[in-house]
Coordinates of C-alpha atoms in Angstrom, one line a residue:
M6 CA 25.5 25.3 79.4
S7 CA 22.0 26.3 80.6
L8 CA 18.6 26.0 79.0
P9 CA 17.2 29.2 77.3
P10 CA 14.4 30.7 79.4
S11 CA 11.1 31.2 77.7
D12 CA 10.2 34.9 77.1
Q13 CA 7.2 34.6 75.0
E14 CA 4.7 32.6 77.1
K15 CA 1.4 34.3 77.6
H16 CA -0.7 34.1 80.6
L17 CA -4.4 33.3 79.7
P18 CA -7.3 31.8 81.8
S19 CA -7.1 28.1 82.3
I20 CA -9.4 25.9 80.3
G21 CA -8.7 22.7 82.2
E22 CA -8.5 21.5 85.8
K23 CA -5.1 21.0 87.4
T24 CA -4.4 19.9 90.9
D25 CA -2.1 21.8 93.2
T26 CA 0.3 19.0 93.0
D27 CA 0.4 19.1 89.1
H28 CA 0.9 22.9 89.3
E29 CA 3.9 22.5 91.7
Q30 CA 5.4 19.7 89.7
I31 CA 5.3 21.5 86.3
N32 CA 6.4 24.8 87.9
Q33 CA 9.3 23.3 89.8
Q34 CA 10.6 21.0 87.1
F35 CA 10.3 23.1 83.9
D36 CA 9.3 26.6 85.1
L37 CA 6.0 26.3 83.2
D38 CA 2.6 27.5 84.3
P39 CA -0.1 24.9 83.7
V40 CA -2.6 27.8 83.0
D41 CA -0.4 28.7 80.0
I42 CA -0.1 25.1 78.9
A43 CA -3.9 24.6 79.1
A44 CA -4.5 27.9 77.2
H45 CA -2.4 26.7 74.3
A46 CA -3.9 23.2 74.1
P47 CA -4.8 22.2 70.4
S48 CA -8.4 21.5 69.5
L49 CA -7.4 18.0 68.3
R50 CA -5.6 15.4 70.3
G51 CA -4.2 11.9 70.0
R52 CA -5.2 9.8 67.1
K53 CA -7.4 12.7 65.6
L54 CA -4.5 15.1 65.6
T55 CA -2.1 12.5 64.2
A56 CA -4.6 11.6 61.4
A57 CA -5.1 15.2 60.5
V58 CA -1.3 15.9 60.3
A59 CA -0.9 12.8 58.2
F60 CA -3.8 13.8 55.9
V61 CA -2.2 17.3 55.2
A62 CA 1.3 15.9 54.8
G63 CA 0.0 13.1 52.5
T64 CA -2.1 15.6 50.4
G65 CA 1.1 17.6 49.9
F66 CA 3.0 14.6 48.6
T67 CA 0.1 13.6 46.5
L68 CA 0.4 17.0 44.9
L69 CA 4.0 16.4 44.3
G70 CA 3.3 13.0 42.6
Y71 CA 0.5 14.5 40.5
D72 CA 2.7 17.3 39.2
Q73 CA 5.4 14.9 38.3
G74 CA 3.0 12.5 36.4
V75 CA 0.8 15.0 34.7
M76 CA 3.3 16.4 32.2
S77 CA 4.5 12.8 31.3
S78 CA 1.2 12.0 29.7
L79 CA 0.4 15.5 28.4
I80 CA 3.7 15.9 26.6
T81 CA 2.8 13.5 23.7
G82 CA -0.9 14.4 23.5
N83 CA -2.2 15.9 20.2
Q84 CA -4.0 18.8 21.8
F85 CA -0.9 19.7 23.9
E86 CA 1.3 19.5 20.8
A87 CA -1.0 21.7 18.8
S88 CA -0.8 24.3 21.5
F89 CA 3.0 23.9 21.9
P90 CA 4.7 22.8 18.7
E91 CA 8.0 23.3 20.3
V92 CA 7.7 19.8 22.1
V93 CA 7.0 17.9 18.8
V94 CA 10.0 15.7 18.2
E95 CA 10.4 14.9 14.4
A96 CA 13.2 14.5 11.9
S97 CA 13.0 18.1 10.7
H98 CA 13.4 19.4 14.3
P99 CA 15.8 17.2 16.2
N100 CA 16.4 19.9 18.7
H101 CA 12.8 19.5 19.8
A102 CA 13.9 16.5 22.0
T103 CA 15.8 19.0 24.2
L104 CA 12.9 21.4 24.4
Q105 CA 10.6 18.5 25.3
S106 CA 12.9 17.6 28.2
F107 CA 13.2 21.3 29.0
I108 CA 9.6 22.0 29.6
I109 CA 9.4 19.0 31.9
A110 CA 12.6 19.7 33.7
I111 CA 12.1 23.4 34.2
Y112 CA 9.6 22.5 36.9
E113 CA 12.5 21.1 39.0
V114 CA 14.4 24.4 38.7
G115 CA 11.5 26.1 40.4
C116 CA 11.5 23.4 43.1
L117 CA 15.2 23.8 43.6
F118 CA 14.9 27.5 44.2
G119 CA 11.9 26.9 46.5
A120 CA 13.9 24.4 48.5
L121 CA 17.0 26.7 48.8
S122 CA 14.7 29.6 49.9
N123 CA 13.8 27.4 52.9
L124 CA 17.3 27.9 54.2
W125 CA 16.4 31.5 55.1
V126 CA 12.6 31.5 55.5
G127 CA 11.9 28.1 57.0
D128 CA 13.0 28.7 60.6
K129 CA 11.7 32.3 60.5
L130 CA 8.2 31.5 59.4
G131 CA 7.8 28.1 61.1
R132 CA 6.6 24.8 59.5
R133 CA 3.0 25.7 59.1
R134 CA 3.3 29.2 57.5
T135 CA 6.0 27.9 55.2
I136 CA 3.6 25.1 54.0
F137 CA 0.8 27.7 53.6
L138 CA 3.1 30.0 51.5
G139 CA 4.2 27.2 49.3
G140 CA 0.6 26.1 48.6
S141 CA -0.5 29.6 47.9
I142 CA 2.3 30.1 45.4
M143 CA 1.4 26.8 43.7
M144 CA -2.2 27.9 43.3
I145 CA -1.0 31.0 41.5
G146 CA 1.4 29.0 39.3
A147 CA -1.3 26.5 38.4
I148 CA -3.7 29.2 37.3
L149 CA -1.0 30.7 35.1
Q150 CA -0.3 27.2 33.6
I151 CA -4.0 26.8 32.8
T152 CA -4.2 30.0 31.0
S153 CA -0.9 29.5 29.1
F154 CA -1.1 30.3 25.3
S155 CA 2.7 30.4 24.7
F156 CA 5.7 28.3 25.4
A157 CA 7.2 31.2 27.4
Q158 CA 4.2 31.6 29.8
L159 CA 4.1 27.8 30.3
T160 CA 7.7 27.8 31.2
F161 CA 7.4 30.7 33.7
S162 CA 4.3 29.2 35.3
R163 CA 6.0 25.8 35.8
I164 CA 9.0 27.4 37.4
L165 CA 6.5 29.4 39.8
T166 CA 4.5 26.3 40.6
G167 CA 7.8 24.4 41.2
Y168 CA 8.9 27.1 43.6
G169 CA 5.9 26.6 45.8
N170 CA 6.3 22.8 45.6
G171 CA 10.0 23.2 46.7
L172 CA 8.8 25.0 49.8
I173 CA 6.3 22.3 50.6
T174 CA 8.4 19.3 50.0
S175 CA 11.3 20.7 52.0
T176 CA 9.1 21.4 55.0
V177 CA 6.4 18.6 55.1
P178 CA 8.7 15.7 56.0
T179 CA 10.2 17.7 58.9
Y180 CA 6.8 18.8 60.0
H181 CA 5.4 15.3 59.9
A182 CA 8.3 13.7 61.8
E183 CA 8.3 16.4 64.5
L184 CA 4.7 15.9 65.0
S185 CA 4.8 12.1 65.2
P186 CA 3.6 11.0 68.7
S187 CA 5.8 8.9 71.0
A188 CA 9.4 9.6 71.7
K189 CA 10.1 6.3 70.0
R190 CA 8.7 6.6 66.6
D191 CA 7.2 3.2 66.4
S192 CA 6.1 1.3 63.3
Q193 CA 2.8 3.1 63.2
N194 CA 4.4 6.6 63.1
S195 CA 7.3 5.9 60.7
S196 CA 4.8 4.1 58.5
R197 CA 2.6 7.3 58.3
I198 CA 5.6 9.1 57.1
M199 CA 6.4 6.4 54.7
M200 CA 2.8 6.7 53.4
E201 CA 3.7 10.1 52.1
G202 CA 5.9 8.3 49.5
T203 CA 3.0 6.1 48.6
L204 CA 0.8 9.1 48.1
I205 CA 3.4 10.5 45.6
V206 CA 2.6 7.4 43.6
V207 CA -1.2 8.1 44.1
G208 CA -0.7 11.5 42.4
V209 CA 1.3 9.9 39.6
S210 CA -1.4 7.3 39.0
I211 CA -4.2 9.9 39.0
A212 CA -2.2 11.9 36.4
F213 CA -1.8 9.0 34.1
F214 CA -5.5 8.0 34.3
V215 CA -6.8 11.6 34.0
N216 CA -4.6 12.3 30.9
W217 CA -5.8 9.1 29.2
S218 CA -9.2 10.6 28.9
S219 CA -10.3 13.0 26.1
A220 CA -10.3 16.0 28.4
Q221 CA -8.4 19.1 27.2
W222 CA -5.0 19.4 28.6
R223 CA -5.9 22.4 30.7
V224 CA -8.4 20.4 32.9
P225 CA -5.7 17.8 34.1
I226 CA -3.4 20.8 35.1
A227 CA -6.4 22.5 36.8
L228 CA -7.0 19.4 39.0
Q229 CA -3.9 20.1 41.1
L230 CA -5.9 23.1 42.6
V231 CA -7.9 20.6 44.5
F232 CA -4.9 19.4 46.4
E233 CA -3.5 22.9 46.9
I234 CA -6.7 24.2 48.4
I235 CA -6.8 21.2 50.8
V236 CA -3.2 21.9 52.0
V237 CA -3.6 25.7 52.3
T238 CA -7.0 25.4 54.2
C239 CA -6.3 22.5 56.5
I240 CA -2.7 23.6 57.7
G241 CA -4.3 26.5 59.5
F242 CA -6.2 24.2 61.8
L243 CA -3.1 22.2 62.9
P244 CA -0.5 23.1 65.6
E245 CA 3.1 24.3 65.0
S246 CA 5.9 21.8 65.6
P247 CA 6.8 21.5 69.2
R248 CA 10.5 21.4 68.4
W249 CA 10.2 24.7 66.5
L250 CA 8.3 26.2 69.4
V251 CA 10.9 25.3 71.9
K252 CA 13.6 26.6 69.6
H253 CA 11.8 29.9 69.6
G254 CA 11.2 30.1 73.4
R255 CA 7.4 29.2 73.3
N256 CA 7.8 26.5 75.8
A257 CA 4.3 26.3 77.2
E258 CA 2.8 26.1 73.8
A259 CA 5.3 23.2 73.0
M260 CA 4.4 21.3 76.1
A261 CA 0.7 21.7 75.2
V262 CA 1.3 20.3 71.6
I263 CA 3.4 17.3 73.0
S264 CA 0.6 16.6 75.5
A265 CA -2.0 16.6 72.7
M266 CA 0.3 14.4 70.4
E267 CA 0.5 11.8 73.1
D268 CA -3.1 12.4 74.4
K269 CA -1.7 12.5 77.9
P270 CA -1.5 15.2 80.6
P271 CA 1.6 17.3 80.8
T272 CA 2.5 15.5 84.1
D273 CA 2.8 12.1 82.4
P274 CA 6.5 10.9 82.4
E275 CA 6.5 10.2 78.6
V276 CA 5.3 13.6 77.8
Q277 CA 7.9 15.2 80.1
R278 CA 10.7 13.1 78.8
T279 CA 9.8 14.0 75.2
Y280 CA 9.6 17.7 76.2
Y281 CA 12.9 17.6 78.1
G282 CA 14.7 15.7 75.2
I283 CA 13.7 18.7 72.9
R284 CA 14.9 21.3 75.4
E285 CA 18.1 19.3 75.9
A286 CA 18.6 19.4 72.1
V287 CA 18.1 23.2 71.9
A288 CA 20.6 23.6 74.9
V289 CA 23.3 21.8 73.0
E290 CA 23.0 24.4 70.2
T291 CA 22.7 27.5 72.3
S292 CA 26.4 28.4 72.1
S293 CA 26.3 28.9 68.3
Q294 CA 24.7 31.9 66.5
G295 CA 22.3 29.9 64.3
S296 CA 24.0 30.7 61.0
L297 CA 24.3 28.5 58.0
R298 CA 28.0 28.0 59.2
E299 CA 26.5 25.4 61.7
L300 CA 26.1 23.1 58.8
T301 CA 29.8 22.7 58.5
T302 CA 30.5 22.0 62.1
G303 CA 31.7 18.7 63.5
G304 CA 32.2 17.9 67.2
R305 CA 29.4 16.3 69.2
S306 CA 26.7 17.5 66.9
Q307 CA 28.3 16.1 63.7
N308 CA 26.3 18.6 61.7
F309 CA 28.4 18.5 58.6
R310 CA 28.4 14.6 58.5
R311 CA 24.6 14.6 58.9
T312 CA 24.0 17.2 56.3
A313 CA 26.3 15.6 53.8
I314 CA 24.5 12.2 54.3
A315 CA 21.1 13.8 53.8
V316 CA 22.2 15.6 50.7
A317 CA 23.8 12.5 49.3
C318 CA 20.6 10.4 50.1
Q319 CA 18.4 12.7 48.0
M320 CA 20.9 12.9 45.3
M321 CA 21.1 9.2 45.0
Q322 CA 17.3 8.8 45.0
Q323 CA 17.3 10.6 41.7
L324 CA 20.4 9.0 40.2
T325 CA 18.7 5.6 40.5
G326 CA 16.8 6.6 37.3
I327 CA 13.3 6.5 38.7
N328 CA 12.4 9.7 36.6
L329 CA 13.2 7.8 33.4
V330 CA 10.0 6.0 34.1
T331 CA 8.0 8.7 36.0
Y332 CA 8.4 11.5 33.5
Y333 CA 9.0 9.5 30.3
A334 CA 6.7 6.5 30.9
T335 CA 4.5 7.1 27.9
I336 CA 7.4 7.8 25.6
V337 CA 9.4 4.7 26.8
F338 CA 6.5 2.4 26.3
Q339 CA 6.1 3.9 22.7
R340 CA 9.8 3.2 22.0
L341 CA 9.1 -0.4 23.1
G342 CA 6.6 -0.8 20.2
L343 CA 3.3 0.1 21.9
S344 CA 0.8 2.4 20.1
D345 CA 0.0 5.7 21.7
V346 CA -3.2 4.5 23.3
N347 CA -1.6 1.2 24.5
A348 CA 1.4 3.2 25.9
R349 CA -0.9 5.4 28.0
I350 CA -2.8 2.4 29.3
T351 CA 0.4 0.7 30.2
A352 CA 1.8 3.8 31.8
A353 CA -1.4 4.0 34.0
A354 CA -1.1 0.3 34.9
N355 CA 2.6 1.0 35.7
G356 CA 1.5 3.8 38.1
T357 CA -1.0 1.5 39.8
E358 CA 1.6 -1.2 40.3
Y359 CA 4.0 1.3 41.6
F360 CA 1.3 2.4 44.1
L361 CA 0.7 -1.2 45.3
A362 CA 4.4 -2.0 45.6
S363 CA 4.9 1.0 47.9
F364 CA 2.9 -0.7 50.6
I365 CA 5.7 -3.3 51.0
A366 CA 8.0 -0.6 52.5
Y367 CA 5.0 0.8 54.4
Y368 CA 4.8 -2.4 56.4
A369 CA 8.4 -3.5 56.3
I370 CA 10.1 -0.2 57.4
D371 CA 10.5 -0.9 61.1
Y372 CA 10.9 -4.6 60.8
V373 CA 13.7 -4.6 58.3
G374 CA 15.3 -1.2 59.0
R375 CA 16.1 1.8 56.9
R376 CA 19.6 0.8 55.7
Q377 CA 18.5 -2.7 54.7
L378 CA 15.5 -1.6 52.6
M379 CA 17.7 1.0 50.8
L380 CA 20.2 -1.8 50.1
I381 CA 17.7 -4.2 48.9
G382 CA 16.0 -1.7 46.6
T383 CA 19.2 -0.5 45.1
I384 CA 20.6 -4.0 44.3
G385 CA 17.2 -4.8 42.6
Q386 CA 17.4 -1.6 40.6
C387 CA 20.9 -2.2 39.4
I388 CA 20.0 -5.8 38.2
V389 CA 16.9 -4.5 36.4
M390 CA 18.8 -1.8 34.6
L391 CA 21.4 -4.3 33.4
L392 CA 18.6 -6.6 32.1
L393 CA 17.0 -3.7 30.3
A394 CA 20.3 -2.9 28.6
I395 CA 20.6 -6.5 27.5
L396 CA 17.0 -6.6 26.3
G397 CA 17.6 -3.3 24.5
Y398 CA 20.5 -4.7 22.7
I399 CA 18.6 -7.8 21.6
N400 CA 15.6 -5.5 20.5
N401 CA 13.0 -8.0 19.1
K402 CA 9.4 -8.4 20.1
P403 CA 9.9 -10.9 23.0
A404 CA 12.6 -8.6 24.3
Q405 CA 10.4 -5.5 24.1
I406 CA 7.6 -7.4 26.1
A407 CA 10.2 -8.4 28.7
S408 CA 11.5 -4.8 28.8
V409 CA 7.9 -3.6 29.8
V410 CA 7.8 -6.2 32.5
M411 CA 11.3 -5.1 33.8
L412 CA 10.1 -1.4 34.0
F413 CA 7.4 -2.6 36.4
G414 CA 10.0 -4.5 38.4
F415 CA 12.2 -1.3 38.5
N416 CA 9.2 0.6 40.1
T417 CA 8.7 -2.2 42.6
F418 CA 12.4 -2.1 43.9
F419 CA 12.4 1.7 44.0
A420 CA 9.1 1.8 46.0
I421 CA 10.7 -0.6 48.4
G422 CA 14.0 1.1 48.9
W423 CA 13.8 4.8 48.0
L424 CA 10.4 6.2 47.3
G425 CA 9.3 7.5 50.8
M426 CA 12.5 6.4 52.4
A427 CA 14.7 9.3 51.2
W428 CA 12.2 11.8 52.7
L429 CA 11.8 10.0 56.0
Y430 CA 15.5 9.3 56.4
C431 CA 16.6 13.0 55.8
A432 CA 13.9 14.3 58.2
E433 CA 15.1 11.9 60.9
L434 CA 18.8 12.4 60.5
A435 CA 19.3 16.2 61.1
G436 CA 19.8 17.9 64.5
L437 CA 17.1 20.2 65.7
R438 CA 18.9 23.5 65.2
T439 CA 19.9 22.5 61.6
R440 CA 16.9 20.5 60.7
A441 CA 15.3 23.2 58.5
P442 CA 18.5 24.1 56.5
T443 CA 19.6 20.5 56.3
N444 CA 16.2 19.4 54.8
A445 CA 16.2 22.5 52.4
L446 CA 19.6 21.5 51.1
S447 CA 18.7 17.9 50.8
T448 CA 15.5 18.7 48.9
A449 CA 17.5 21.1 46.8
S450 CA 19.8 18.1 46.1
N451 CA 16.8 16.1 45.1
W452 CA 15.4 18.7 42.7
T453 CA 18.9 19.5 41.2
F454 CA 19.5 15.9 40.2
N455 CA 15.9 15.4 39.2
F456 CA 16.5 18.3 36.7
V457 CA 19.7 16.8 35.5
V458 CA 18.2 13.3 34.9
V459 CA 15.1 14.6 33.2
M460 CA 17.1 16.9 31.0
V461 CA 19.6 14.2 30.1
V462 CA 17.2 11.2 29.5
G463 CA 15.5 12.5 26.4
P464 CA 18.6 13.4 24.4
S465 CA 20.4 10.3 25.8
F466 CA 17.8 7.9 24.4
N467 CA 18.0 9.8 21.1
N468 CA 21.7 9.4 20.9
I469 CA 22.8 6.2 22.8
S470 CA 19.5 4.4 23.0
W471 CA 19.6 1.2 25.3
R472 CA 23.0 2.2 26.5
T473 CA 21.3 4.7 28.7
Y474 CA 20.3 1.8 31.0
I475 CA 24.0 0.9 31.4
V476 CA 24.6 4.3 32.9
F477 CA 22.0 4.0 35.4
A478 CA 22.9 0.4 36.2
A479 CA 26.5 1.8 37.1
L480 CA 25.0 4.5 39.2
N481 CA 23.0 2.1 41.2
A482 CA 26.0 -0.1 41.7
A483 CA 27.9 2.9 43.0
I484 CA 25.1 3.7 45.6
I485 CA 25.4 0.3 47.3
P486 CA 28.7 0.7 49.1
V487 CA 27.9 4.4 50.0
V488 CA 24.7 3.4 51.9
Y489 CA 26.4 0.3 53.6
V490 CA 29.5 2.4 54.8
F491 CA 28.1 5.8 55.6
F492 CA 24.4 5.7 56.3
P493 CA 23.5 5.0 60.1
E494 CA 20.3 3.3 61.0
T495 CA 17.7 5.8 62.3
G496 CA 14.9 3.4 63.1
G497 CA 13.6 2.9 66.6
R498 CA 14.9 6.2 67.9
S499 CA 13.5 9.5 68.6
L500 CA 14.8 12.6 66.8
E501 CA 16.6 13.7 69.9
D502 CA 18.1 10.2 70.5
L503 CA 20.0 10.6 67.3
D504 CA 21.9 13.6 68.7
V505 CA 23.1 11.2 71.4
V506 CA 24.1 8.6 68.8
F507 CA 26.3 11.0 66.9
A508 CA 27.7 12.7 70.1
L509 CA 28.6 9.3 71.5
A510 CA 30.3 8.3 68.3
H511 CA 32.4 11.4 68.5
I512 CA 33.4 10.9 72.1
T513 CA 34.4 7.3 71.7
G514 CA 35.9 7.6 68.2
E515 CA 33.5 4.9 66.9
D516 CA 31.9 4.8 63.5
P517 CA 28.4 6.4 63.8
V518 CA 27.0 3.5 61.8
K519 CA 28.1 1.0 64.3
V520 CA 26.9 3.2 67.3
S521 CA 23.4 3.5 65.6
L522 CA 23.1 -0.3 65.6
R523 CA 23.9 -0.6 69.3
K524 CA 21.1 -1.2 71.9
D525 CA 22.6 0.5 74.9
V526 CA 22.8 4.1 73.8
P527 CA 21.1 6.2 76.4
L528 CA 17.7 7.9 75.7
A529 CA 17.6 11.7 75.2
G530 CA 16.4 13.3 78.4
S531 CA 18.5 11.0 80.6
R532 CA 21.5 12.1 82.8
E533 CA 23.8 9.9 80.6
A534 CA 22.5 11.7 77.5
D535 CA 23.3 15.0 79.2
E536 CA 26.8 13.9 79.9
I537 CA 27.3 12.8 76.3
L538 CA 25.9 15.9 74.9
G539 CA 27.8 18.2 77.3
V540 CA 24.7 19.7 78.8
S541 CA 24.3 21.0 82.3
T542 CA 20.7 21.6 83.0
G543 CA 20.2 21.4 86.8
V544 CA 17.2 19.0 86.4
Q545 CA 16.7 16.5 89.2
Y546 CA 16.7 12.8 88.1
H547 CA 15.6 9.6 89.7
H548 CA 17.2 6.2 88.9
A549 CA 15.5 4.1 86.3
T550 CA 14.8 0.4 87.0
K551 CA 16.6 -1.0 83.9
P552 CA 20.3 -0.5 83.7
L553 CA 22.2 -0.2 80.5
A554 CA 24.1 -3.3 79.4
S555 CA 27.3 -1.5 78.6
F556 CA 28.0 2.2 78.6
S557 CA 31.2 3.9 79.5
L558 CA 30.0 7.1 81.1
S559 CA 27.6 5.6 83.4
S560 CA 25.9 2.3 84.4
E561 CA 22.3 3.1 84.4
T562 CA 19.7 5.3 82.7
R563 CA 17.9 8.1 84.5
T564 CA 14.9 10.1 83.6
P565 CA 14.0 13.6 84.8
V566 CA 11.5 14.2 87.6

């Protein structure tokens, strides 16, 4: 198949100098006018651009963490209970435990619908406009929450705020991954994406500390507006994802963004290989109509497998039991014998330790690998949940103290294996054409099971007490073999390289997990990759100096010239 020609490139005056040789090379190889490329050059380049993208993405996830943590501390506050007596759990109103869980969990329903709506609006609007829309909706929802005087208004406003957050959380990981410089997302780049997970915990910690003060409950909710204004304002100064631009025929603009990401001229071989790899990925998908049915296809793209893994990954993140701690921290610590004030202090300390523990994965992600960190985290979580069940059965003062320590330990293992990992892994796994719907579905999976867990935990503790921990221990035990058997390693490869991994696994009949661990898989943008993907582009190649150790379709790697 052939590459789709660009029909949207606009010719504007050049803002940079290009030699005649540069013009000829770009025109002959990619049919792009350097004048167009220069006209679309972003105002930020290199590290400044990367830092700006990381800042906006990180703020979006800090907002997510803040919204998750803020209600945990508010729900048992005297002022909040006075405004909404429906959440006060007492012997005369045992059903209020369900309403307490409901007002926390209803936020996830909004997030679910926001993530699902990205199936239709994500690729139409683009990454930037989707994030802007989500932030704007969250601002409206936050204002409605601040002004709530009834349980019904609070419920509606939390759904609306969640809807905006669903749009943001299903878009930001993809946007950040697609704007990470270097065809090989090295430790610095993947660590930046992992930092988004750390910033979720920053938001949780801020929420715990803010709500421990004597401020009215409306003020802590209002503080989320700060993060929302930052996201909505700053996203307008950033470029669109080059992968989305190529997909929509805006090739000159895409080349300009890649050049800015790498801080290298468009004639640089690394810039050209990245650009060609993206166009190669688009070419693979041109035979389909772009419908949601693509998510169910197999063949070389293996879209169904990749979507199923992404959905399962986000589901399992929630089934580990993390929101037992995140949403119910204050309540859980009160159940362990702490006073209201001490429970809030301990919850704040728990959030701080959670934040510090997240740096372990930040530095280990590309040294240990995605799969290994997920396995380490899950095994640790399973052991902690079993110990919590045993301590809950004993239920004396020393056991309660040990349980508090165990909850800190659970946060540590989750921070290592799942906190930012699930968002990073799903963003890396999907193919270009299905990336937006795949991330929408996987994020919807996250919010669906987030809702289920949050709704179940409150009544579960009221009915089966410490046995709740056994349920989560069993769920963690079930996750271990799923990760080991079905989750391929995505570290050390570009987003387009993973298309080659799955296509090669399909052609050779090998397990994609085993292929992902091989070192001889051709790079996207090479002739061997074209052959594996079934793409015929007509681009000229030169022989690279380093041959592949073992590859059945060819014996050496080539890059486009």
